[in-house]
Coordinates of C-alpha atoms (C1' of nucleotides) in Angstrom, one line a residue:
Chain A
M8 CA 63.2 -75.8 17.5
K9 CA 62.8 -72.1 18.9
A10 CA 61.1 -72.7 21.8
G11 CA 63.5 -73.8 23.3
C12 CA 66.0 -70.8 22.6
S13 CA 64.1 -68.9 24.5
I14 CA 66.5 -68.4 28.3
V15 CA 65.2 -64.5 28.9
D16 CA 62.2 -66.1 30.9
K17 CA 60.3 -63.5 32.5
P18 CA 61.5 -60.1 33.0
E19 CA 62.3 -59.9 37.0
G20 CA 61.8 -56.7 37.6
G21 CA 64.9 -57.6 39.7
G22 CA 67.2 -55.3 37.9
G23 CA 65.8 -52.3 39.6
Y24 CA 64.7 -50.7 36.0
H25 CA 61.7 -51.0 34.6
F26 CA 61.0 -50.4 31.5
P27 CA 57.1 -50.5 29.3
E28 CA 55.5 -54.1 29.6
W29 CA 56.1 -54.4 26.3
A30 CA 59.8 -54.3 26.6
Y31 CA 59.3 -57.6 28.5
K32 CA 57.3 -58.9 26.4
T33 CA 60.1 -61.1 24.5
E34 CA 57.7 -63.2 22.4
S35 CA 57.0 -59.6 20.9
S36 CA 58.5 -56.6 20.4
P37 CA 56.8 -53.4 19.2
G38 CA 56.9 -53.2 15.7
S39 CA 58.0 -56.8 15.2
R40 CA 57.3 -60.2 16.0
Q41 CA 60.8 -61.4 17.4
I42 CA 62.4 -60.0 20.3
Q43 CA 64.6 -57.0 18.5
L44 CA 68.2 -57.0 19.8
W45 CA 67.5 -53.0 21.8
H46 CA 64.9 -54.8 23.2
F47 CA 66.8 -57.6 24.9
I48 CA 69.6 -55.4 25.9
L49 CA 66.8 -53.5 27.8
E50 CA 65.9 -57.1 29.1
L51 CA 69.3 -57.8 30.2
L52 CA 70.2 -54.6 31.7
Q53 CA 66.4 -55.2 33.5
K54 CA 68.1 -58.4 35.2
E55 CA 69.8 -58.1 38.0
E56 CA 71.2 -61.0 37.2
F57 CA 72.9 -60.1 34.5
R58 CA 74.5 -57.4 35.8
H59 CA 78.2 -58.5 35.8
V60 CA 77.4 -59.0 31.9
I61 CA 75.3 -55.8 31.2
A62 CA 74.5 -52.9 33.0
W63 CA 74.1 -49.5 33.4
Q64 CA 76.5 -47.1 33.4
Q65 CA 76.9 -45.6 36.2
G66 CA 76.5 -41.4 36.0
E67 CA 75.6 -42.1 32.3
Y68 CA 71.8 -41.8 31.8
G69 CA 70.5 -44.5 29.5
E70 CA 74.1 -45.4 28.8
F71 CA 75.2 -49.0 29.4
V72 CA 78.3 -51.5 29.3
I73 CA 78.9 -54.5 27.9
K74 CA 80.7 -55.8 30.8
D75 CA 81.0 -59.2 28.6
P76 CA 80.7 -59.0 25.1
D77 CA 80.6 -63.3 24.8
E78 CA 78.8 -63.5 26.9
V79 CA 75.7 -61.1 25.8
A80 CA 76.6 -62.3 22.3
R81 CA 76.0 -65.9 23.6
L82 CA 72.8 -64.6 25.5
W83 CA 71.7 -63.2 22.5
G84 CA 72.7 -66.2 20.1
R85 CA 70.5 -68.3 22.2
R86 CA 68.0 -66.3 22.3
K87 CA 67.8 -65.9 18.3
C88 CA 68.9 -69.5 18.1
K89 CA 72.0 -68.4 16.7
P90 CA 74.4 -70.3 18.1
Q91 CA 77.0 -69.2 16.2
M92 CA 76.5 -65.5 17.1
N93 CA 79.2 -64.1 18.7
Y94 CA 79.8 -60.2 19.8
D95 CA 81.2 -58.9 16.1
K96 CA 78.0 -60.1 14.9
L97 CA 75.6 -58.6 18.0
S98 CA 77.2 -55.4 17.8
R99 CA 77.0 -55.2 14.3
A100 CA 73.5 -55.4 14.7
L101 CA 73.9 -52.2 17.3
R102 CA 75.4 -50.5 14.8
Y103 CA 72.2 -50.7 12.5
Y104 CA 70.8 -48.8 15.7
Y105 CA 73.4 -46.3 14.8
N106 CA 71.0 -45.1 12.3
K107 CA 67.9 -45.5 13.1
R108 CA 68.8 -43.3 16.5
I109 CA 67.9 -46.2 19.0
L110 CA 71.1 -46.6 19.9
H111 CA 74.7 -44.7 19.7
K112 CA 77.9 -45.4 20.6
T113 CA 79.6 -43.5 23.1
K114 CA 83.0 -43.0 21.7
G115 CA 86.0 -43.6 23.5
K116 CA 84.0 -46.5 25.4
R117 CA 84.6 -50.0 25.3
F118 CA 81.6 -51.6 24.6
T119 CA 79.3 -49.2 25.7
Y120 CA 76.7 -47.5 24.0
K121 CA 74.0 -45.1 24.9
F122 CA 69.8 -45.5 24.3
N123 CA 68.5 -43.2 22.8
F124 CA 65.4 -42.9 24.5
N125 CA 63.7 -40.3 23.2
K126 CA 63.6 -42.0 20.6
L127 CA 62.7 -45.1 22.4
V128 CA 60.6 -43.8 25.3
M129 CA 59.1 -40.5 23.5
P130 CA 56.2 -42.3 21.8
N131 CA 55.0 -43.8 25.3
Y132 CA 55.5 -40.0 26.6
P133 CA 53.5 -37.7 25.0
F134 CA 52.5 -36.2 28.0
I135 CA 56.4 -35.1 28.6
N136 CA 56.4 -31.7 29.2
I137 CA 59.4 -29.4 30.1
R138 CA 58.6 -26.1 28.6
P139 CA 56.5 -24.3 31.6
N140 CA 59.0 -24.2 33.9
G141 CA 62.1 -24.1 31.9
V142 CA 62.9 -27.0 33.4
V143 CA 66.0 -27.0 30.7
P144 CA 68.7 -24.7 31.2
Q145 CA 68.2 -21.9 29.2
S146 CA 71.4 -22.4 27.4
A147 CA 70.2 -25.7 25.9
P148 CA 69.5 -25.8 22.5
P149 CA 65.7 -26.1 22.2
V150 CA 64.3 -29.7 23.5
P151 CA 61.4 -31.2 21.4
T152 CA 58.8 -31.5 23.8
A153 CA 55.3 -33.2 22.8
S154 CA 53.8 -29.9 23.5
S155 CA 55.8 -27.9 21.3
R156 CA 54.0 -25.6 19.5
F157 CA 55.9 -26.4 16.4
H158 CA 55.4 -29.6 14.8
F159 CA 57.5 -31.6 11.9
P160 CA 56.6 -34.7 10.5
P161 CA 58.4 -37.6 12.0
L162 CA 61.4 -38.4 10.8
D163 CA 60.7 -42.2 10.1
S164 CA 57.4 -43.2 9.2
H165 CA 58.5 -46.8 11.2
S166 CA 60.8 -47.0 14.4
P167 CA 60.7 -49.3 17.0
T168 CA 58.5 -47.3 19.0
D169 CA 55.7 -46.2 16.3
D170 CA 53.7 -49.1 17.6
A171 CA 54.7 -48.8 21.0
Q172 CA 51.1 -48.5 22.3
P173 CA 50.5 -45.5 24.8
G174 CA 49.2 -47.1 27.7
R175 CA 51.5 -49.4 27.4
F176 CA 53.5 -47.2 30.1
S177 CA 51.9 -48.3 33.0
G178 CA 52.8 -46.4 36.3
P179 CA 54.2 -48.6 38.8
S180 CA 56.2 -50.6 35.8
L181 CA 57.7 -46.8 36.0
V182 CA 58.5 -46.5 39.7
P183 CA 62.2 -47.2 40.2
S184 CA 61.7 -50.2 42.0
N185 CA 65.3 -51.1 43.2
P186 CA 66.1 -49.0 46.3
E187 CA 69.6 -50.3 45.3
A188 CA 69.3 -48.5 42.5
L189 CA 67.9 -45.5 43.7
G190 CA 70.5 -45.2 46.1
D191 CA 73.4 -45.3 44.1
S192 CA 72.4 -42.3 42.2
G193 CA 75.6 -40.0 42.9
E194 CA 76.0 -37.2 41.6
R195 CA 75.2 -36.6 37.8
K196 CA 78.1 -35.9 36.5
P197 CA 77.5 -33.3 33.8
D198 CA 77.7 -35.4 31.0
L199 CA 78.1 -34.4 27.6
P200 CA 78.8 -37.6 26.1
E201 CA 77.8 -36.6 22.7
L202 CA 80.0 -34.0 22.6
E203 CA 82.7 -36.6 22.6
D204 CA 81.3 -38.0 20.5
G205 CA 82.6 -35.8 17.9
S206 CA 78.6 -34.5 17.5
A207 CA 80.1 -31.4 16.6
D208 CA 79.0 -33.6 14.7
W209 CA 75.5 -33.2 15.6
R210 CA 76.3 -31.3 14.0
R211 CA 77.3 -34.6 12.7
G212 CA 74.2 -35.5 12.8
V213 CA 73.6 -32.2 13.3
D214 CA 73.4 -31.3 9.7
L215 CA 72.4 -33.9 10.3
M216 CA 70.1 -33.6 10.8
A217 CA 71.0 -32.9 8.4
S218 CA 68.0 -33.9 7.7
R219 CA 66.0 -35.7 8.0
N220 CA 68.7 -34.3 7.4
T221 CA 70.0 -36.3 9.5
A222 CA 69.9 -38.0 6.5
S223 CA 72.9 -35.6 8.9
A224 CA 72.5 -35.6 12.4
G225 CA 73.6 -36.0 9.8
G226 CA 70.8 -37.2 10.5
V227 CA 72.3 -37.6 12.6
N228 CA 75.2 -36.8 12.7
H229 CA 76.9 -37.5 9.9
Q230 CA 75.3 -40.0 11.5
K231 CA 78.0 -40.8 10.5
R232 CA 76.9 -39.0 13.3
K233 CA 75.5 -35.9 13.8
P234 CA 76.4 -34.3 16.5
D235 CA 74.0 -35.7 18.9
I236 CA 74.6 -33.3 21.1
M237 CA 74.1 -33.8 24.8
L238 CA 73.4 -30.8 26.7
P239 CA 73.6 -31.1 30.8
L240 CA 70.3 -30.5 30.7
F241 CA 69.6 -32.9 33.6
T242 CA 72.4 -32.5 35.7
R243 CA 70.2 -31.2 38.5
P244 CA 70.7 -33.9 41.4
G245 CA 67.1 -34.8 42.7
I246 CA 65.2 -34.8 38.8
Y247 CA 66.5 -37.9 38.1
P248 CA 66.8 -39.9 40.8
D249 CA 68.2 -43.0 39.6
P250 CA 70.8 -41.5 37.4
H251 CA 71.1 -44.6 35.2
S252 CA 67.5 -46.2 34.5
P253 CA 65.8 -43.9 32.5
F254 CA 62.9 -44.8 33.5
A255 CA 64.0 -44.1 37.2
V256 CA 61.2 -41.1 37.7
S257 CA 58.1 -41.9 36.4
P258 CA 56.5 -39.3 33.7
L259 CA 53.0 -40.2 34.7
P260 CA 50.7 -37.5 35.9
G261 CA 51.3 -38.5 39.7
R262 CA 53.5 -35.9 40.1
G263 CA 51.3 -33.6 39.3
G264 CA 49.8 -33.6 36.0
V265 CA 51.7 -32.5 33.0
L266 CA 55.2 -34.1 33.4
N267 CA 57.3 -30.9 33.9
V268 CA 59.9 -33.6 34.5
P269 CA 62.7 -33.2 31.9
I270 CA 62.9 -35.7 29.1
S271 CA 65.4 -38.5 30.2
P272 CA 69.0 -36.8 29.9
A273 CA 69.4 -39.6 26.9
L274 CA 67.0 -37.7 24.9
S275 CA 69.7 -36.6 22.6
L276 CA 69.1 -33.2 20.7
T277 CA 69.5 -34.9 17.2
P278 CA 67.6 -33.8 14.7
T279 CA 66.0 -36.9 14.7
L280 CA 64.5 -35.8 17.6
F281 CA 63.6 -33.1 16.7
S282 CA 61.4 -33.8 13.8
Y283 CA 59.2 -36.3 15.9
S284 CA 55.7 -35.3 16.6
P285 CA 53.4 -37.6 18.8
S286 CA 50.5 -38.1 16.8
P287 CA 47.6 -36.3 17.8
G288 CA 46.1 -39.6 18.9
L289 CA 48.7 -39.7 21.7
S290 CA 49.2 -36.4 23.0
P291 CA 47.1 -34.4 25.4
F292 CA 47.8 -31.7 24.4
T293 CA 46.9 -32.2 20.7
G294 CA 44.2 -30.4 20.8
S295 CA 45.3 -27.3 22.5
S296 CA 48.4 -26.0 21.9
C297 CA 49.3 -27.7 18.1
F298 CA 50.1 -25.0 15.3
S299 CA 49.8 -21.7 17.2
F300 CA 51.9 -19.6 15.9
N301 CA 51.4 -16.4 17.5
P302 CA 54.5 -13.9 16.4
E303 CA 55.1 -14.1 20.4
E304 CA 55.7 -17.4 20.5
M305 CA 57.7 -17.3 16.8
K306 CA 59.7 -14.6 18.2
H307 CA 60.8 -16.6 20.8
Y308 CA 60.7 -19.6 19.0
L309 CA 63.5 -17.9 16.7
H310 CA 65.6 -16.3 19.3
S311 CA 65.9 -19.5 21.2
Q312 CA 67.0 -21.0 17.8
A313 CA 69.5 -18.8 17.2
C314 CA 70.5 -19.1 20.9
S315 CA 71.4 -22.4 20.8
V316 CA 72.5 -22.0 17.1
F317 CA 75.1 -19.9 18.4
N318 CA 76.1 -21.0 22.0
Y319 CA 76.5 -24.9 20.5
H320 CA 77.8 -23.7 17.0
L321 CA 75.2 -25.4 15.3
S322 CA 74.8 -25.1 12.4
P323 CA 72.3 -22.0 11.1
R324 CA 70.4 -25.1 9.6
T325 CA 69.3 -26.9 11.9
F326 CA 67.5 -23.5 13.2
P327 CA 64.2 -24.3 12.0
R328 CA 64.2 -27.4 13.9
Y329 CA 63.6 -27.1 17.0
P330 CA 60.2 -27.1 18.9
G331 CA 59.7 -24.3 20.7
L332 CA 62.2 -23.7 23.7
M333 CA 62.5 -20.2 25.2
V334 CA 65.4 -18.9 26.1
P335 CA 65.8 -16.1 28.0
P336 CA 67.4 -13.1 25.8
L337 CA 70.6 -12.8 28.0
Q338 CA 71.2 -16.3 27.7
C339 CA 72.7 -16.0 24.4
Q340 CA 75.2 -13.6 25.4
M341 CA 78.6 -14.8 26.1
P342 CA 80.9 -14.4 28.1
M343 CA 83.3 -11.3 26.9
E344 CA 85.7 -13.6 28.0
E345 CA 84.5 -16.5 25.3
Q346 CA 83.5 -14.0 22.9
P347 CA 87.1 -14.3 21.0
Q348 CA 86.3 -17.7 20.5
F349 CA 83.6 -17.9 18.9
P350 CA 84.3 -15.5 15.9
I351 CA 81.5 -16.8 14.5
K352 CA 79.6 -15.2 11.8
L353 CA 75.8 -16.6 12.1
Q354 CA 75.7 -16.3 8.5
P355 CA 73.4 -19.2 6.6
P356 CA 75.7 -21.5 5.2
P357 CA 76.1 -22.3 1.7
V358 CA 72.4 -20.6 0.8
G359 CA 72.5 -21.5 -2.8
R360 CA 73.4 -18.8 -4.9
K361 CA 69.9 -17.6 -5.6
N362 CA 69.4 -16.3 -2.1
R363 CA 72.9 -15.5 -1.3
E364 CA 72.3 -13.3 -3.6
R365 CA 69.2 -11.5 -2.7
L366 CA 70.1 -11.6 1.1
E367 CA 73.9 -9.9 0.0
S368 CA 72.0 -7.0 -1.9
N369 CA 70.0 -6.8 0.8
E370 CA 72.5 -6.4 3.6
E371 CA 74.4 -4.3 1.3
S372 CA 72.2 -2.2 1.1
A373 CA 71.2 -2.6 4.5
T374 CA 74.7 -1.9 6.3
P375 CA 77.0 0.5 5.0
Q376 CA 80.1 -0.9 3.7
L377 CA 82.7 0.4 6.2
A378 CA 83.1 -2.7 7.9
S379 CA 84.6 -4.0 5.0
P380 CA 87.4 -2.4 2.5
P381 CA 85.6 -0.6 -0.2
P382 CA 84.6 -3.5 -1.8
P383 CA 86.0 -4.1 -5.5
R384 CA 84.3 -1.6 -7.5
V385 CA 84.3 -3.4 -10.6
K386 CA 81.8 -5.5 -11.2
L387 CA 82.9 -8.9 -10.2
E388 CA 81.8 -12.1 -11.8
P389 CA 79.8 -14.1 -9.0
P390 CA 80.9 -17.2 -8.4
V391 CA 84.6 -16.3 -8.5
D392 CA 84.3 -13.2 -5.9
K393 CA 81.7 -15.4 -3.7
E394 CA 84.0 -18.6 -3.5
A395 CA 87.2 -16.3 -3.2
E396 CA 85.5 -14.6 -0.6
R397 CA 84.2 -17.3 1.8
E398 CA 86.9 -20.0 1.6
E399 CA 89.9 -17.1 1.4
P400 CA 92.3 -20.7 1.4
P401 CA 93.6 -20.0 4.7
A402 CA 96.3 -23.0 4.8
K403 CA 93.7 -25.1 5.7
G404 CA 92.4 -23.3 8.5
K405 CA 93.7 -25.1 11.7
D406 CA 90.8 -25.1 13.4
K407 CA 87.6 -23.5 13.0
S408 CA 88.4 -20.4 15.0
E409 CA 91.1 -20.1 12.2
K410 CA 89.1 -20.3 9.5
E411 CA 86.4 -18.3 10.6
E412 CA 88.6 -15.5 10.4
N413 CA 90.7 -16.0 7.8
S414 CA 86.7 -15.8 5.8
S415 CA 86.9 -12.4 7.5
M416 CA 89.9 -11.8 6.5
A417 CA 88.8 -12.1 3.2
A418 CA 88.5 -8.5 3.0
P419 CA 92.0 -7.2 2.0
S420 CA 91.8 -4.4 5.4
T421 CA 89.8 -6.1 8.1
S422 CA 92.2 -5.4 11.2
L423 CA 92.8 -7.9 13.8
E424 CA 90.6 -5.4 15.8
E425 CA 87.4 -6.7 13.9
E426 CA 87.8 -10.0 14.0
K427 CA 87.8 -9.8 17.5
G428 CA 85.1 -7.1 17.5
P429 CA 81.6 -8.4 17.0
V430 CA 80.9 -11.4 17.2
F431 CA 78.6 -11.2 13.7
A432 CA 80.7 -9.5 11.7
R433 CA 79.3 -9.4 8.1
P434 CA 82.1 -10.5 5.7
A435 CA 82.3 -8.3 2.7
A436 CA 79.8 -8.3 0.6
P437 CA 80.7 -8.7 -3.1
S438 CA 79.3 -5.8 -4.9
W439 CA 78.1 -7.5 -7.9
H440 CA 74.6 -6.8 -8.6
P441 CA 72.6 -9.4 -9.5
T442 CA 71.0 -8.1 -11.9
P443 CA 72.2 -6.7 -15.0
L444 CA 71.1 -3.0 -14.8
V445 CA 71.6 0.3 -16.5
P446 CA 75.0 -0.8 -18.2
A447 CA 76.9 2.1 -18.9
Q448 CA 75.9 3.7 -15.2
A449 CA 75.1 0.9 -13.7
Q450 CA 78.8 0.3 -12.6
G451 CA 79.1 3.6 -10.9
P452 CA 74.7 4.0 -9.8
A453 CA 73.9 0.8 -9.9
E454 CA 76.0 0.1 -7.0
E455 CA 75.0 2.6 -5.2
P456 CA 71.4 1.7 -4.2
Q457 CA 73.0 -0.8 -2.1
D458 CA 75.8 1.1 -0.4
Q459 CA 73.4 3.5 0.5
G460 CA 71.6 1.5 2.9
E461 CA 71.8 4.0 5.6
S462 CA 72.6 7.7 4.8
S463 CA 72.1 8.7 1.6
G464 CA 75.5 9.9 2.0
E465 CA 76.6 6.4 1.5
K466 CA 78.5 6.8 -1.6
P467 CA 81.5 5.2 -2.6
P468 CA 83.7 7.8 -0.5
R469 CA 86.0 8.8 -2.9
E470 CA 83.0 10.0 -4.6
P471 CA 81.8 12.9 -4.2
S472 CA 78.9 13.0 -2.1
G473 CA 77.4 16.5 -3.5
E474 CA 73.6 16.2 -3.9
P475 CA 72.6 13.1 -2.8
G476 CA 68.7 13.8 -3.3
A477 CA 69.6 15.1 -6.8
Q478 CA 71.3 11.8 -8.1
E479 CA 68.8 9.7 -6.3
K480 CA 65.9 11.4 -8.0
R481 CA 67.6 11.0 -11.6
E482 CA 68.5 7.0 -10.0
D483 CA 65.5 6.5 -9.0
A484 CA 64.1 7.6 -12.7
L485 CA 66.2 4.8 -14.4
M486 CA 65.7 2.3 -11.7
P487 CA 63.5 -0.6 -12.0
P488 CA 60.6 0.1 -9.7
K489 CA 61.6 -3.0 -8.1
L490 CA 65.4 -0.8 -7.2
R491 CA 62.8 2.0 -6.0
L492 CA 61.5 -0.2 -4.0
K493 CA 64.4 -1.9 -2.4
R494 CA 65.8 2.0 -1.7
R495 CA 62.7 3.1 -0.5
W496 CA 63.1 0.1 1.8
N497 CA 66.6 1.4 2.5
G498 CA 65.8 5.0 3.8
D499 CA 62.4 3.3 5.7
R500 CA 65.1 0.9 7.8
Q501 CA 67.0 3.1 8.1
A502 CA 64.6 5.6 10.2
D503 CA 63.7 2.5 11.8
A504 CA 67.0 0.8 12.7
P505 CA 68.6 3.5 14.8
E506 CA 70.6 0.4 16.9
E507 CA 72.5 0.2 13.2
Q508 CA 75.9 0.2 14.9
P509 CA 78.4 3.1 13.6
N510 CA 80.3 0.3 11.9
G511 CA 77.4 -0.7 9.6
R512 CA 77.2 -4.1 11.5
V513 CA 74.0 -4.8 12.9
P514 CA 74.0 -5.7 16.7
W515 CA 72.5 -9.1 17.0
N516 CA 69.5 -9.2 18.8
G517 CA 69.4 -12.8 19.7
V518 CA 67.4 -13.6 16.4
L519 CA 68.9 -14.4 13.7
G520 CA 68.6 -12.8 11.1
S521 CA 65.2 -10.9 11.9
P522 CA 63.1 -12.0 8.8
H523 CA 62.9 -8.6 7.3
L524 CA 67.0 -8.9 7.0
A525 CA 66.5 -12.1 5.9
A526 CA 63.7 -12.3 3.2
G527 CA 64.6 -9.5 0.5
P528 CA 63.1 -5.9 0.1
K529 CA 59.9 -7.5 -1.6
A530 CA 59.4 -9.2 1.4
V531 CA 60.8 -6.5 3.8
A532 CA 58.2 -4.1 2.4
A533 CA 55.5 -6.7 2.7
A534 CA 57.1 -7.0 6.2
A535 CA 57.0 -3.4 6.8
A536 CA 53.2 -2.8 5.4
S537 CA 52.0 -5.6 8.2
D538 CA 53.6 -4.1 10.7
A539 CA 52.7 -1.1 9.6
Chain B
dT16 C1' 87.8 -51.8 18.5
dT17 C1' 84.5 -49.9 15.8
dC18 C1' 82.9 -48.9 10.9
dG19 C1' 80.0 -49.8 7.3
dG20 C1' 78.6 -52.3 3.0
dA21 C1' 77.0 -55.7 1.0
dA22 C1' 74.6 -59.9 0.1
dC23 C1' 71.4 -62.7 2.5
dC24 C1' 68.5 -65.3 5.6
dC25 C1' 63.6 -65.4 8.0
Chain C
dG26 C1' 62.2 -54.8 8.4
dG27 C1' 65.2 -56.8 11.1
dG28 C1' 68.7 -58.8 11.6
dT29 C1' 72.8 -62.2 10.6
dT30 C1' 77.2 -63.1 8.6
dC31 C1' 81.5 -61.8 6.4
dC32 C1' 84.9 -59.0 5.6
dG33 C1' 87.5 -54.9 4.6
dA34 C1' 89.0 -50.5 6.7
dA35 C1' 90.0 -47.1 10.1

DNA sequence: TTCGGAACCC
DNA sequence: GGGTTCCGAA
């Protein structure tokens, strides 16, 4: 029976696009005994005779359009010996690929989907390396590369490509065989398809990134889609002779050893991707560059993360997930005109109360509270205060920026000016103290250490700052060692941080929260020690 | 049209 | 695991 089902004989290579041999093996798909749908789709895409049924979308790398859904379904049904197959069913199967991130839907375009070739192909191109020459636009979020220094565990233990054999991609097969295909490589329109996905959801996903999160980009996005952010990474003409075929350019060393070829534009920068780490067996680089965490690299890495987060509105949570691309320092700078649009305060999202407390107490000590109106001197209930501060409910914010504005407005005295000011304005930090300190004095002095951050005169404006020194000593005596350490640190910091701005805001230096700032006094102390 | 849950099949 | 089939919802 089944024997009679197969309709797609052998790939003829006439389609103009060459995929790895296994992609054409109808009998077997990587990872499965039976042909898989995505596999089949590639097959059809590759055949000229099916062009009228399904074809690569012009100008969109990896994107294809099902011109005749019924026919495709019929073909698929034939192949699977499922005469009842229809597009509805087939599309259901395709939708299952969303979560696997093999495919995603191109929103707004009927019957249009896009392959996530990184998912599909990456494992087959362990040698691709885009890093060296910064092929990737600097403004783009870091893209994982096989040579990334930071490896993350694979997201999926099993994916269609997991089984792919690296050796399968033979040079020849990767070369575009169809002149026609090459010919029509028009200009690649700067595509940000993913963005239209709501990617912001990349955040969708992203937050997705969630994670494995992806479960957000969420996983991908929420995948429900994580915002697969597709960056205009490959808009340079010439890089992709054929904008449509994901394999138009041979990644093989023919081009000069390690490929500097940009990875497929189909690479959606979803978290997913980032979690891919070439198996040592696959990557030629494995021996050399992995797991080296030299400070400079890390610095760059963090910097780029920060820039990406900043430039693409990524959730700071995604921060640590992209393996190392470097972004030149200035890249982070937003055009002045744009700044108002991104009143982003890169505060770590919900950090979790504990961390938050730490951060805050830390920040407080590090930055004068001038920025915000005199915080309540009264001890506040943490939860309430935080919530109030955080979601100072604007009428359901019309849009993000508004929300942000509002959040910054939480501080009663925050002026419009301020809102427009530094993008990373620090929100007014609640002044409550995490640790119940000296009871009676606590109210006043206990807070002091925090305010103190920059200068000894930091006491609440109202208090006569007559003899800071004496007072400090007294406090020191009363202060628990931890606090003392903190205070000492604050002092050091003051000396170390001449850049600190008068308004108490920490200048954006491109690095999301320096480890020092984020880590808390202890870590700071340790860092300081090590720095020294 | 598209999405995704659920049950079921191979 | 990878669909297939159904179906309600948006």
